[in-house]
């Protein structure tokens, strides 16, 4: 039933009062803009929306942002380094649609399923925006009958989450995944994924980090040993997953009051999930009286023992930590799980102080052996293990780091500015530019017939262009130009015929 004009007018009055109150109390601009947008939407219902002369709010949707050239250059540099590591390990790229049939995504994410963005009926298909890149991979493998692949996939995903923009947490964001699909001997592929995470963070040089490791079967065995009913394993796992953000008393309270767990059972879980360490802890748990009679717990611990052995061989011993509080709430994990946390002193990140001495997770993943079988008509399983790099968090950390260090970022990759010392040389500029472009050299010039030489030189300095080709009549008559190094202001006459070679030599 449609609203009457009087009802809409009443809503406009209430919304207008709210906007005025927010402005009076100097609430954050983002919150005010959001409420103003709602007010304008109500006015639109009466045909009183923004006219050509009326001011309206221009903003990105909540949980999203625009990226300026400076930010895009940083992002591309980061992604190029990550892709180089993926390729070094044999990765092949794929892409999938930004939306999937809703039934493909339903039931794969546990409690996080409420964060999926549903779309309206599109020509008889009920669709949802992809929540991650892992479920689309499983659908892709099952649909195309692929049993073995090392794939990487970098693309945007969507979550109807509470955004925390200052911490690199958005509703639309990039994921950067590497997965190994296929039946292989235990922990060989799993340990390589841990190595890939370490290589990427070492390459990006954003600070010290620790890769936390655990095992889903060990968690299930631990729950069984503590007396958790089978039907509560997943919900208790989701509660444990909050220990990286909430203290144990809060998680314990959730287990008892919301999940219906007995206090004694919760206390037993608490004794385990507060443990962390290295191979010695694995040995200790293998001898634990409660766990050693639970087959899934023993299987998980033996896998962890082998994983730590392989990680030690690859020089990762000082980068990894066995942490029983790590749970990763997604339902599809079946084996090893891992999460990488960047360690840092509390500092300002995009204007917001980070808490607890870390900037949170920058990578995560694990083994999911049953997911592909959910899509295969014959239930054929394709074991998989993978990692997702939290590039948005990494972008935010690097932006803050560069700002704190006063590092000026370039927004393009121009290597040479072709400039004229006096009038009438614009056609010669174009001819030389064309030759440089044909040689693969990144070059540009001023879009003016007769620009001032000083303005051209200042442009090079402001945009960190390393070299300039300066044209003058006297040099051109001899078949030469001046090649200038912007930082040192050193100039040298160079034959036009040798110009490309001379530029390449100085660049490299």
Short mmCIF file of N, CA and C in Angstrom, two decimals, residues 147-306:
data_model
loop_
_atom_site.label_atom_id
_atom_site.label_comp_id
_atom_site.label_asym_id
_atom_site.label_seq_id
_atom_site.Cartn_x
_atom_site.Cartn_y
_atom_site.Cartn_z
N UNK A 147 40.26 -30.97 -12.05
CA UNK A 147 40.70 -31.65 -10.83
C UNK A 147 42.01 -31.10 -10.29
N UNK A 148 42.78 -30.41 -11.14
CA UNK A 148 44.09 -29.88 -10.71
C UNK A 148 44.30 -28.49 -11.30
N UNK A 149 44.62 -27.54 -10.44
CA UNK A 149 44.97 -26.19 -10.92
C UNK A 149 45.65 -25.43 -9.80
N UNK A 150 46.59 -24.59 -10.17
CA UNK A 150 47.13 -23.57 -9.25
C UNK A 150 46.63 -22.25 -9.81
N UNK A 151 45.64 -21.67 -9.18
CA UNK A 151 45.05 -20.46 -9.76
C UNK A 151 45.21 -19.27 -8.84
N UNK A 152 45.37 -18.09 -9.47
CA UNK A 152 45.25 -16.86 -8.68
C UNK A 152 44.14 -16.01 -9.29
N UNK A 153 43.51 -15.22 -8.47
CA UNK A 153 42.36 -14.42 -8.88
C UNK A 153 42.35 -13.14 -8.06
N UNK A 154 42.37 -12.01 -8.74
CA UNK A 154 42.33 -10.71 -8.07
C UNK A 154 41.10 -9.97 -8.59
N UNK A 155 40.15 -9.70 -7.71
CA UNK A 155 38.89 -9.09 -8.14
C UNK A 155 38.14 -8.53 -6.94
N UNK A 156 37.10 -7.75 -7.23
CA UNK A 156 36.30 -7.15 -6.17
C UNK A 156 35.26 -8.12 -5.65
N UNK A 157 35.03 -8.06 -4.32
CA UNK A 157 33.97 -8.83 -3.68
C UNK A 157 33.12 -7.86 -2.85
N UNK A 158 31.97 -8.34 -2.37
CA UNK A 158 30.99 -7.44 -1.74
C UNK A 158 30.44 -8.05 -0.47
N UNK A 159 30.41 -7.25 0.60
CA UNK A 159 29.88 -7.72 1.88
C UNK A 159 29.03 -6.63 2.52
N UNK A 160 27.82 -6.98 2.91
CA UNK A 160 26.90 -6.02 3.52
C UNK A 160 27.25 -5.90 5.01
N UNK A 161 28.49 -5.47 5.23
CA UNK A 161 29.10 -5.47 6.56
C UNK A 161 29.05 -4.06 7.14
N UNK A 162 29.39 -3.93 8.43
CA UNK A 162 29.60 -2.62 9.03
C UNK A 162 30.98 -2.16 8.63
N UNK A 163 31.12 -1.19 7.74
CA UNK A 163 32.45 -0.82 7.27
C UNK A 163 33.26 -0.10 8.34
N UNK A 164 34.57 -0.29 8.30
CA UNK A 164 35.52 0.46 9.13
C UNK A 164 36.56 1.01 8.17
N UNK A 165 36.21 2.14 7.54
CA UNK A 165 37.00 2.68 6.43
C UNK A 165 38.45 2.95 6.83
N UNK A 166 38.65 3.42 8.07
CA UNK A 166 40.00 3.79 8.50
C UNK A 166 40.90 2.58 8.65
N UNK A 167 40.31 1.39 8.72
CA UNK A 167 41.11 0.17 8.89
C UNK A 167 41.15 -0.66 7.61
N UNK A 168 40.76 -0.05 6.51
CA UNK A 168 40.78 -0.79 5.25
C UNK A 168 39.71 -1.85 5.16
N UNK A 169 38.57 -1.64 5.85
CA UNK A 169 37.48 -2.61 5.79
C UNK A 169 36.28 -1.95 5.10
N UNK A 170 35.89 -2.48 3.95
CA UNK A 170 34.88 -1.84 3.12
C UNK A 170 33.76 -2.83 2.78
N UNK A 171 32.74 -2.31 2.11
CA UNK A 171 31.67 -3.18 1.61
C UNK A 171 31.99 -3.66 0.20
N UNK A 172 32.79 -2.90 -0.53
CA UNK A 172 33.31 -3.32 -1.83
C UNK A 172 34.82 -3.27 -1.73
N UNK A 173 35.47 -4.39 -1.99
CA UNK A 173 36.93 -4.40 -1.83
C UNK A 173 37.55 -5.51 -2.67
N UNK A 174 38.84 -5.39 -2.89
CA UNK A 174 39.57 -6.39 -3.67
C UNK A 174 39.97 -7.56 -2.77
N UNK A 175 39.83 -8.77 -3.30
CA UNK A 175 40.51 -9.93 -2.72
C UNK A 175 41.56 -10.41 -3.70
N UNK A 176 42.55 -11.05 -3.14
CA UNK A 176 43.73 -11.42 -3.91
C UNK A 176 44.08 -12.85 -3.49
N UNK A 177 43.61 -13.83 -4.25
CA UNK A 177 43.64 -15.24 -3.81
C UNK A 177 44.60 -16.10 -4.62
N UNK A 178 45.20 -17.06 -3.92
CA UNK A 178 45.99 -18.10 -4.56
C UNK A 178 45.52 -19.44 -3.99
N UNK A 179 45.17 -20.38 -4.86
CA UNK A 179 44.66 -21.67 -4.40
C UNK A 179 45.31 -22.81 -5.19
N UNK A 180 45.53 -23.92 -4.50
CA UNK A 180 46.05 -25.13 -5.13
C UNK A 180 44.99 -26.21 -5.00
N UNK A 181 44.48 -26.67 -6.15
CA UNK A 181 43.45 -27.71 -6.17
C UNK A 181 44.06 -29.00 -6.68
N UNK A 182 43.74 -30.12 -6.03
CA UNK A 182 44.23 -31.42 -6.48
C UNK A 182 44.54 -32.33 -5.30
N UNK A 183 44.63 -33.63 -5.58
CA UNK A 183 44.93 -34.62 -4.54
C UNK A 183 46.44 -34.81 -4.43
N UNK A 184 47.01 -34.34 -3.34
CA UNK A 184 48.45 -34.41 -3.13
C UNK A 184 48.74 -34.98 -1.75
N UNK A 185 49.99 -35.30 -1.48
CA UNK A 185 50.37 -35.81 -0.17
C UNK A 185 50.25 -34.71 0.88
N UNK A 186 49.99 -35.12 2.15
CA UNK A 186 49.66 -34.15 3.19
C UNK A 186 50.69 -33.03 3.37
N UNK A 187 50.20 -31.83 3.50
CA UNK A 187 50.89 -30.63 3.94
C UNK A 187 51.90 -30.05 2.95
N UNK A 188 52.10 -30.68 1.78
CA UNK A 188 53.04 -30.11 0.81
C UNK A 188 52.47 -28.84 0.19
N UNK A 189 51.22 -28.90 -0.27
CA UNK A 189 50.59 -27.70 -0.84
C UNK A 189 50.29 -26.68 0.26
N UNK A 190 49.88 -27.17 1.44
CA UNK A 190 49.52 -26.28 2.55
C UNK A 190 50.73 -25.44 2.98
N UNK A 191 51.90 -26.08 3.08
CA UNK A 191 53.09 -25.35 3.51
C UNK A 191 53.53 -24.34 2.45
N UNK A 192 53.30 -24.65 1.17
CA UNK A 192 53.66 -23.69 0.13
C UNK A 192 52.79 -22.43 0.21
N UNK A 193 51.53 -22.59 0.58
CA UNK A 193 50.66 -21.41 0.76
C UNK A 193 51.19 -20.52 1.88
N UNK A 194 51.67 -21.13 2.97
CA UNK A 194 52.26 -20.34 4.06
C UNK A 194 53.50 -19.61 3.54
N UNK A 195 54.31 -20.29 2.74
CA UNK A 195 55.51 -19.68 2.16
C UNK A 195 55.14 -18.50 1.27
N UNK A 196 54.08 -18.64 0.49
CA UNK A 196 53.65 -17.56 -0.41
C UNK A 196 53.28 -16.31 0.39
N UNK A 197 52.53 -16.50 1.48
CA UNK A 197 52.17 -15.35 2.33
C UNK A 197 53.43 -14.65 2.83
N UNK A 198 54.38 -15.43 3.32
CA UNK A 198 55.62 -14.86 3.85
C UNK A 198 56.39 -14.11 2.77
N UNK A 199 56.50 -14.69 1.58
CA UNK A 199 57.23 -14.03 0.49
C UNK A 199 56.59 -12.70 0.11
N UNK A 200 55.25 -12.68 0.05
CA UNK A 200 54.56 -11.45 -0.34
C UNK A 200 54.81 -10.35 0.68
N UNK A 201 54.69 -10.66 1.97
CA UNK A 201 54.88 -9.62 2.99
C UNK A 201 56.33 -9.19 3.07
N UNK A 202 57.27 -10.10 2.83
CA UNK A 202 58.68 -9.71 2.78
C UNK A 202 58.93 -8.79 1.59
N UNK A 203 58.32 -9.09 0.45
CA UNK A 203 58.50 -8.27 -0.76
C UNK A 203 57.92 -6.87 -0.56
N UNK A 204 56.77 -6.79 0.10
CA UNK A 204 56.12 -5.48 0.30
C UNK A 204 56.78 -4.67 1.41
N UNK A 205 57.55 -5.35 2.29
CA UNK A 205 58.31 -4.68 3.34
C UNK A 205 57.45 -3.71 4.16
N UNK A 206 56.33 -4.21 4.69
CA UNK A 206 55.45 -3.32 5.46
C UNK A 206 55.58 -3.52 6.97
N UNK A 207 56.51 -4.36 7.40
CA UNK A 207 56.72 -4.51 8.83
C UNK A 207 56.75 -5.97 9.26
N UNK A 208 56.99 -6.17 10.57
CA UNK A 208 57.03 -7.52 11.12
C UNK A 208 55.63 -8.13 11.15
N UNK A 209 55.59 -9.45 11.05
CA UNK A 209 54.30 -10.14 11.01
C UNK A 209 54.44 -11.52 11.63
N UNK A 210 53.30 -12.12 11.95
CA UNK A 210 53.28 -13.50 12.42
C UNK A 210 52.15 -14.23 11.69
N UNK A 211 52.44 -15.46 11.25
CA UNK A 211 51.43 -16.28 10.58
C UNK A 211 50.91 -17.30 11.59
N UNK A 212 49.66 -17.11 12.02
CA UNK A 212 49.05 -18.01 13.00
C UNK A 212 48.49 -19.24 12.29
N UNK A 213 48.75 -20.42 12.86
CA UNK A 213 48.31 -21.67 12.25
C UNK A 213 47.45 -22.47 13.22
N UNK A 214 46.45 -23.14 12.69
CA UNK A 214 45.63 -24.07 13.48
C UNK A 214 45.03 -25.09 12.52
N UNK A 215 44.18 -25.97 13.04
CA UNK A 215 43.61 -27.04 12.22
C UNK A 215 42.14 -27.22 12.60
N UNK A 216 41.28 -27.24 11.60
CA UNK A 216 39.84 -27.33 11.85
C UNK A 216 39.47 -28.65 12.53
N UNK A 217 40.13 -29.75 12.15
CA UNK A 217 39.83 -31.04 12.77
C UNK A 217 40.29 -31.07 14.23
N UNK A 218 41.38 -30.37 14.52
CA UNK A 218 41.82 -30.25 15.91
C UNK A 218 40.78 -29.48 16.72
N UNK A 219 40.25 -28.41 16.16
CA UNK A 219 39.21 -27.64 16.84
C UNK A 219 37.99 -28.51 17.12
N UNK A 220 37.54 -29.25 16.09
CA UNK A 220 36.38 -30.13 16.27
C UNK A 220 36.66 -31.18 17.34
N UNK A 221 37.88 -31.76 17.32
CA UNK A 221 38.25 -32.75 18.32
C UNK A 221 38.30 -32.16 19.71
N UNK A 222 38.78 -30.92 19.78
CA UNK A 222 38.83 -30.21 21.06
C UNK A 222 37.41 -29.96 21.59
N UNK A 223 36.50 -29.54 20.70
CA UNK A 223 35.11 -29.33 21.11
C UNK A 223 34.49 -30.63 21.62
N UNK A 224 34.76 -31.73 20.89
CA UNK A 224 34.23 -33.03 21.29
C UNK A 224 34.77 -33.43 22.66
N UNK A 225 36.06 -33.22 22.88
CA UNK A 225 36.68 -33.59 24.16
C UNK A 225 36.12 -32.76 25.31
N UNK A 226 35.72 -31.53 25.00
CA UNK A 226 35.19 -30.64 26.04
C UNK A 226 33.70 -30.83 26.29
N UNK A 227 33.05 -31.66 25.45
CA UNK A 227 31.63 -31.95 25.65
C UNK A 227 30.68 -31.08 24.88
N UNK A 228 31.14 -30.46 23.80
CA UNK A 228 30.25 -29.65 22.97
C UNK A 228 29.42 -30.58 22.09
N UNK A 229 28.09 -30.42 22.06
CA UNK A 229 27.26 -31.25 21.17
C UNK A 229 27.63 -31.03 19.70
N UNK A 230 27.54 -32.10 18.91
CA UNK A 230 27.93 -32.01 17.49
C UNK A 230 27.24 -30.88 16.74
N UNK A 231 25.95 -30.67 17.04
CA UNK A 231 25.21 -29.66 16.30
C UNK A 231 25.59 -28.23 16.67
N UNK A 232 26.46 -28.09 17.66
CA UNK A 232 26.90 -26.74 18.06
C UNK A 232 28.35 -26.43 17.64
N UNK A 233 29.02 -27.40 16.99
CA UNK A 233 30.42 -27.20 16.61
C UNK A 233 30.63 -25.91 15.81
N UNK A 234 29.79 -25.71 14.77
CA UNK A 234 30.00 -24.56 13.89
C UNK A 234 29.73 -23.24 14.60
N UNK A 235 28.67 -23.19 15.40
CA UNK A 235 28.35 -21.94 16.08
C UNK A 235 29.39 -21.61 17.15
N UNK A 236 29.92 -22.63 17.83
CA UNK A 236 30.97 -22.39 18.83
C UNK A 236 32.27 -21.98 18.14
N UNK A 237 32.50 -22.56 16.96
CA UNK A 237 33.68 -22.18 16.18
C UNK A 237 33.61 -20.69 15.80
N UNK A 238 32.42 -20.23 15.43
CA UNK A 238 32.24 -18.81 15.10
C UNK A 238 32.50 -17.92 16.31
N UNK A 239 32.12 -18.40 17.50
CA UNK A 239 32.38 -17.63 18.72
C UNK A 239 33.87 -17.56 19.00
N UNK A 240 34.57 -18.70 18.89
CA UNK A 240 36.02 -18.73 19.12
C UNK A 240 36.74 -17.80 18.15
N UNK A 241 36.21 -17.71 16.92
CA UNK A 241 36.82 -16.86 15.89
C UNK A 241 36.87 -15.39 16.29
N UNK A 242 36.07 -15.00 17.27
CA UNK A 242 36.03 -13.59 17.70
C UNK A 242 37.11 -13.25 18.72
N UNK A 243 37.91 -14.25 19.11
CA UNK A 243 38.91 -14.01 20.16
C UNK A 243 40.01 -13.05 19.73
N UNK A 244 40.18 -12.84 18.41
CA UNK A 244 41.19 -11.87 17.99
C UNK A 244 40.73 -10.44 18.22
N UNK A 245 39.41 -10.26 18.42
CA UNK A 245 38.87 -8.90 18.63
C UNK A 245 38.26 -8.73 20.02
N UNK A 246 37.82 -9.83 20.64
CA UNK A 246 37.14 -9.74 21.94
C UNK A 246 37.88 -10.57 22.99
N UNK A 247 37.89 -10.12 24.26
CA UNK A 247 38.55 -10.90 25.32
C UNK A 247 37.76 -12.18 25.62
N UNK A 248 38.43 -13.15 26.24
CA UNK A 248 37.81 -14.44 26.54
C UNK A 248 36.51 -14.31 27.34
N UNK A 249 36.41 -13.46 28.39
CA UNK A 249 35.15 -13.37 29.14
C UNK A 249 33.93 -13.05 28.26
N UNK A 250 34.13 -12.18 27.25
CA UNK A 250 33.02 -11.84 26.36
C UNK A 250 32.64 -13.02 25.48
N UNK A 251 33.66 -13.72 24.97
CA UNK A 251 33.39 -14.89 24.12
C UNK A 251 32.73 -15.99 24.94
N UNK A 252 33.20 -16.19 26.17
CA UNK A 252 32.60 -17.19 27.06
C UNK A 252 31.13 -16.87 27.31
N UNK A 253 30.85 -15.60 27.54
CA UNK A 253 29.47 -15.17 27.79
C UNK A 253 28.58 -15.47 26.58
N UNK A 254 29.12 -15.22 25.37
CA UNK A 254 28.35 -15.51 24.15
C UNK A 254 28.07 -17.00 24.03
N UNK A 255 29.09 -17.83 24.32
CA UNK A 255 28.92 -19.29 24.23
C UNK A 255 27.79 -19.78 25.15
N UNK A 256 27.73 -19.21 26.35
CA UNK A 256 26.77 -19.68 27.35
C UNK A 256 25.38 -19.08 27.11
N UNK A 257 25.33 -17.74 26.96
CA UNK A 257 24.04 -17.05 26.91
C UNK A 257 23.38 -17.11 25.52
N UNK A 258 24.20 -17.05 24.45
CA UNK A 258 23.62 -17.03 23.10
C UNK A 258 23.65 -18.39 22.42
N UNK A 259 24.71 -19.17 22.68
CA UNK A 259 24.85 -20.46 22.00
C UNK A 259 24.35 -21.63 22.85
N UNK A 260 24.01 -21.37 24.12
CA UNK A 260 23.43 -22.40 24.97
C UNK A 260 24.40 -23.44 25.47
N UNK A 261 25.68 -23.06 25.64
CA UNK A 261 26.69 -24.01 26.11
C UNK A 261 26.72 -24.02 27.64
N UNK A 262 27.00 -25.17 28.24
CA UNK A 262 27.13 -25.25 29.70
C UNK A 262 28.39 -24.51 30.15
N UNK A 263 28.35 -23.82 31.29
CA UNK A 263 29.52 -23.07 31.78
C UNK A 263 30.77 -23.94 31.91
N UNK A 264 30.64 -25.16 32.41
CA UNK A 264 31.80 -26.04 32.55
C UNK A 264 32.43 -26.36 31.20
N UNK A 265 31.59 -26.57 30.21
CA UNK A 265 32.09 -26.86 28.86
C UNK A 265 32.83 -25.67 28.29
N UNK A 266 32.26 -24.48 28.48
CA UNK A 266 32.93 -23.26 28.01
C UNK A 266 34.28 -23.07 28.69
N UNK A 267 34.34 -23.36 29.98
CA UNK A 267 35.60 -23.21 30.73
C UNK A 267 36.67 -24.17 30.22
N UNK A 268 36.25 -25.41 29.87
CA UNK A 268 37.21 -26.36 29.31
C UNK A 268 37.76 -25.87 27.98
N UNK A 269 36.87 -25.32 27.14
CA UNK A 269 37.31 -24.76 25.86
C UNK A 269 38.31 -23.63 26.10
N UNK A 270 38.02 -22.80 27.12
CA UNK A 270 38.89 -21.67 27.44
C UNK A 270 40.31 -22.08 27.79
N UNK A 271 40.46 -23.26 28.41
CA UNK A 271 41.80 -23.75 28.76
C UNK A 271 42.64 -24.03 27.52
N UNK A 272 41.97 -24.44 26.44
CA UNK A 272 42.70 -24.76 25.20
C UNK A 272 42.93 -23.53 24.33
N UNK A 273 41.86 -22.76 24.10
CA UNK A 273 41.95 -21.69 23.09
C UNK A 273 42.87 -20.54 23.50
N UNK A 274 43.31 -20.55 24.76
CA UNK A 274 44.26 -19.51 25.18
C UNK A 274 45.71 -19.99 25.07
N UNK A 275 45.90 -21.17 24.45
CA UNK A 275 47.26 -21.71 24.26
C UNK A 275 47.81 -21.30 22.90
N UNK A 276 49.09 -21.01 22.85
CA UNK A 276 49.79 -20.78 21.58
C UNK A 276 51.26 -21.13 21.77
N UNK A 277 51.93 -21.46 20.68
CA UNK A 277 53.34 -21.84 20.80
C UNK A 277 53.87 -22.40 19.50
N UNK A 278 54.82 -23.37 19.62
CA UNK A 278 55.46 -23.95 18.45
C UNK A 278 55.31 -25.47 18.47
N UNK A 279 56.32 -26.17 17.94
CA UNK A 279 56.22 -27.63 17.86
C UNK A 279 56.13 -28.30 19.24
N UNK A 280 56.70 -27.65 20.25
CA UNK A 280 56.62 -28.21 21.60
C UNK A 280 55.18 -28.31 22.08
N UNK A 281 54.37 -27.29 21.72
CA UNK A 281 52.95 -27.32 22.10
C UNK A 281 52.23 -28.46 21.38
N UNK A 282 52.59 -28.72 20.13
CA UNK A 282 51.98 -29.84 19.40
C UNK A 282 52.27 -31.15 20.11
N UNK A 283 53.55 -31.33 20.52
CA UNK A 283 53.94 -32.56 21.24
C UNK A 283 53.16 -32.69 22.55
N UNK A 284 53.00 -31.57 23.24
CA UNK A 284 52.29 -31.57 24.51
C UNK A 284 50.83 -31.98 24.31
N UNK A 285 50.20 -31.46 23.26
CA UNK A 285 48.79 -31.78 23.01
C UNK A 285 48.60 -33.21 22.52
N UNK A 286 49.60 -33.75 21.81
CA UNK A 286 49.52 -35.15 21.39
C UNK A 286 49.50 -36.10 22.59
N UNK A 287 50.08 -35.63 23.70
CA UNK A 287 50.09 -36.44 24.93
C UNK A 287 48.94 -36.10 25.87
N UNK A 288 48.09 -35.14 25.47
CA UNK A 288 46.98 -34.70 26.31
C UNK A 288 45.96 -35.83 26.47
N UNK A 289 45.59 -36.14 27.72
CA UNK A 289 44.70 -37.27 28.01
C UNK A 289 43.33 -37.11 27.37
N UNK A 290 42.84 -35.87 27.31
CA UNK A 290 41.51 -35.64 26.74
C UNK A 290 41.51 -35.75 25.22
N UNK A 291 42.60 -35.31 24.58
CA UNK A 291 42.63 -35.24 23.12
C UNK A 291 43.09 -36.52 22.44
N UNK A 292 43.97 -37.28 23.10
CA UNK A 292 44.60 -38.39 22.38
C UNK A 292 43.63 -39.53 22.07
N UNK A 293 42.44 -39.49 22.67
CA UNK A 293 41.43 -40.51 22.37
C UNK A 293 40.41 -40.04 21.33
N UNK A 294 40.60 -38.83 20.83
CA UNK A 294 39.69 -38.27 19.83
C UNK A 294 40.39 -38.33 18.47
N UNK A 295 39.94 -39.20 17.54
CA UNK A 295 40.64 -39.37 16.25
C UNK A 295 40.84 -38.07 15.47
N UNK A 296 39.84 -37.20 15.42
CA UNK A 296 39.97 -35.95 14.64
C UNK A 296 41.04 -35.04 15.24
N UNK A 297 41.13 -35.00 16.57
CA UNK A 297 42.14 -34.17 17.23
C UNK A 297 43.54 -34.70 16.93
N UNK A 298 43.71 -36.03 16.99
CA UNK A 298 45.02 -36.64 16.70
C UNK A 298 45.42 -36.39 15.25
N UNK A 299 44.44 -36.54 14.31
CA UNK A 299 44.71 -36.28 12.90
C UNK A 299 45.15 -34.84 12.70
N UNK A 300 44.45 -33.89 13.32
CA UNK A 300 44.81 -32.48 13.19
C UNK A 300 46.19 -32.19 13.73
N UNK A 301 46.53 -32.77 14.87
CA UNK A 301 47.84 -32.52 15.49
C UNK A 301 48.97 -33.12 14.65
N UNK A 302 48.74 -34.32 14.07
CA UNK A 302 49.77 -34.92 13.22
C UNK A 302 50.00 -34.08 11.96
N UNK A 303 48.91 -33.55 11.39
CA UNK A 303 49.05 -32.64 10.25
C UNK A 303 49.85 -31.41 10.64
N UNK A 304 49.57 -30.85 11.80
CA UNK A 304 50.27 -29.65 12.26
C UNK A 304 51.76 -29.94 12.47
N UNK A 305 52.07 -31.12 12.99
CA UNK A 305 53.47 -31.51 13.21
C UNK A 305 54.21 -31.54 11.88
N UNK A 306 53.58 -32.12 10.86
CA UNK A 306 54.19 -32.20 9.53
C UNK A 306 54.30 -30.81 8.90
#
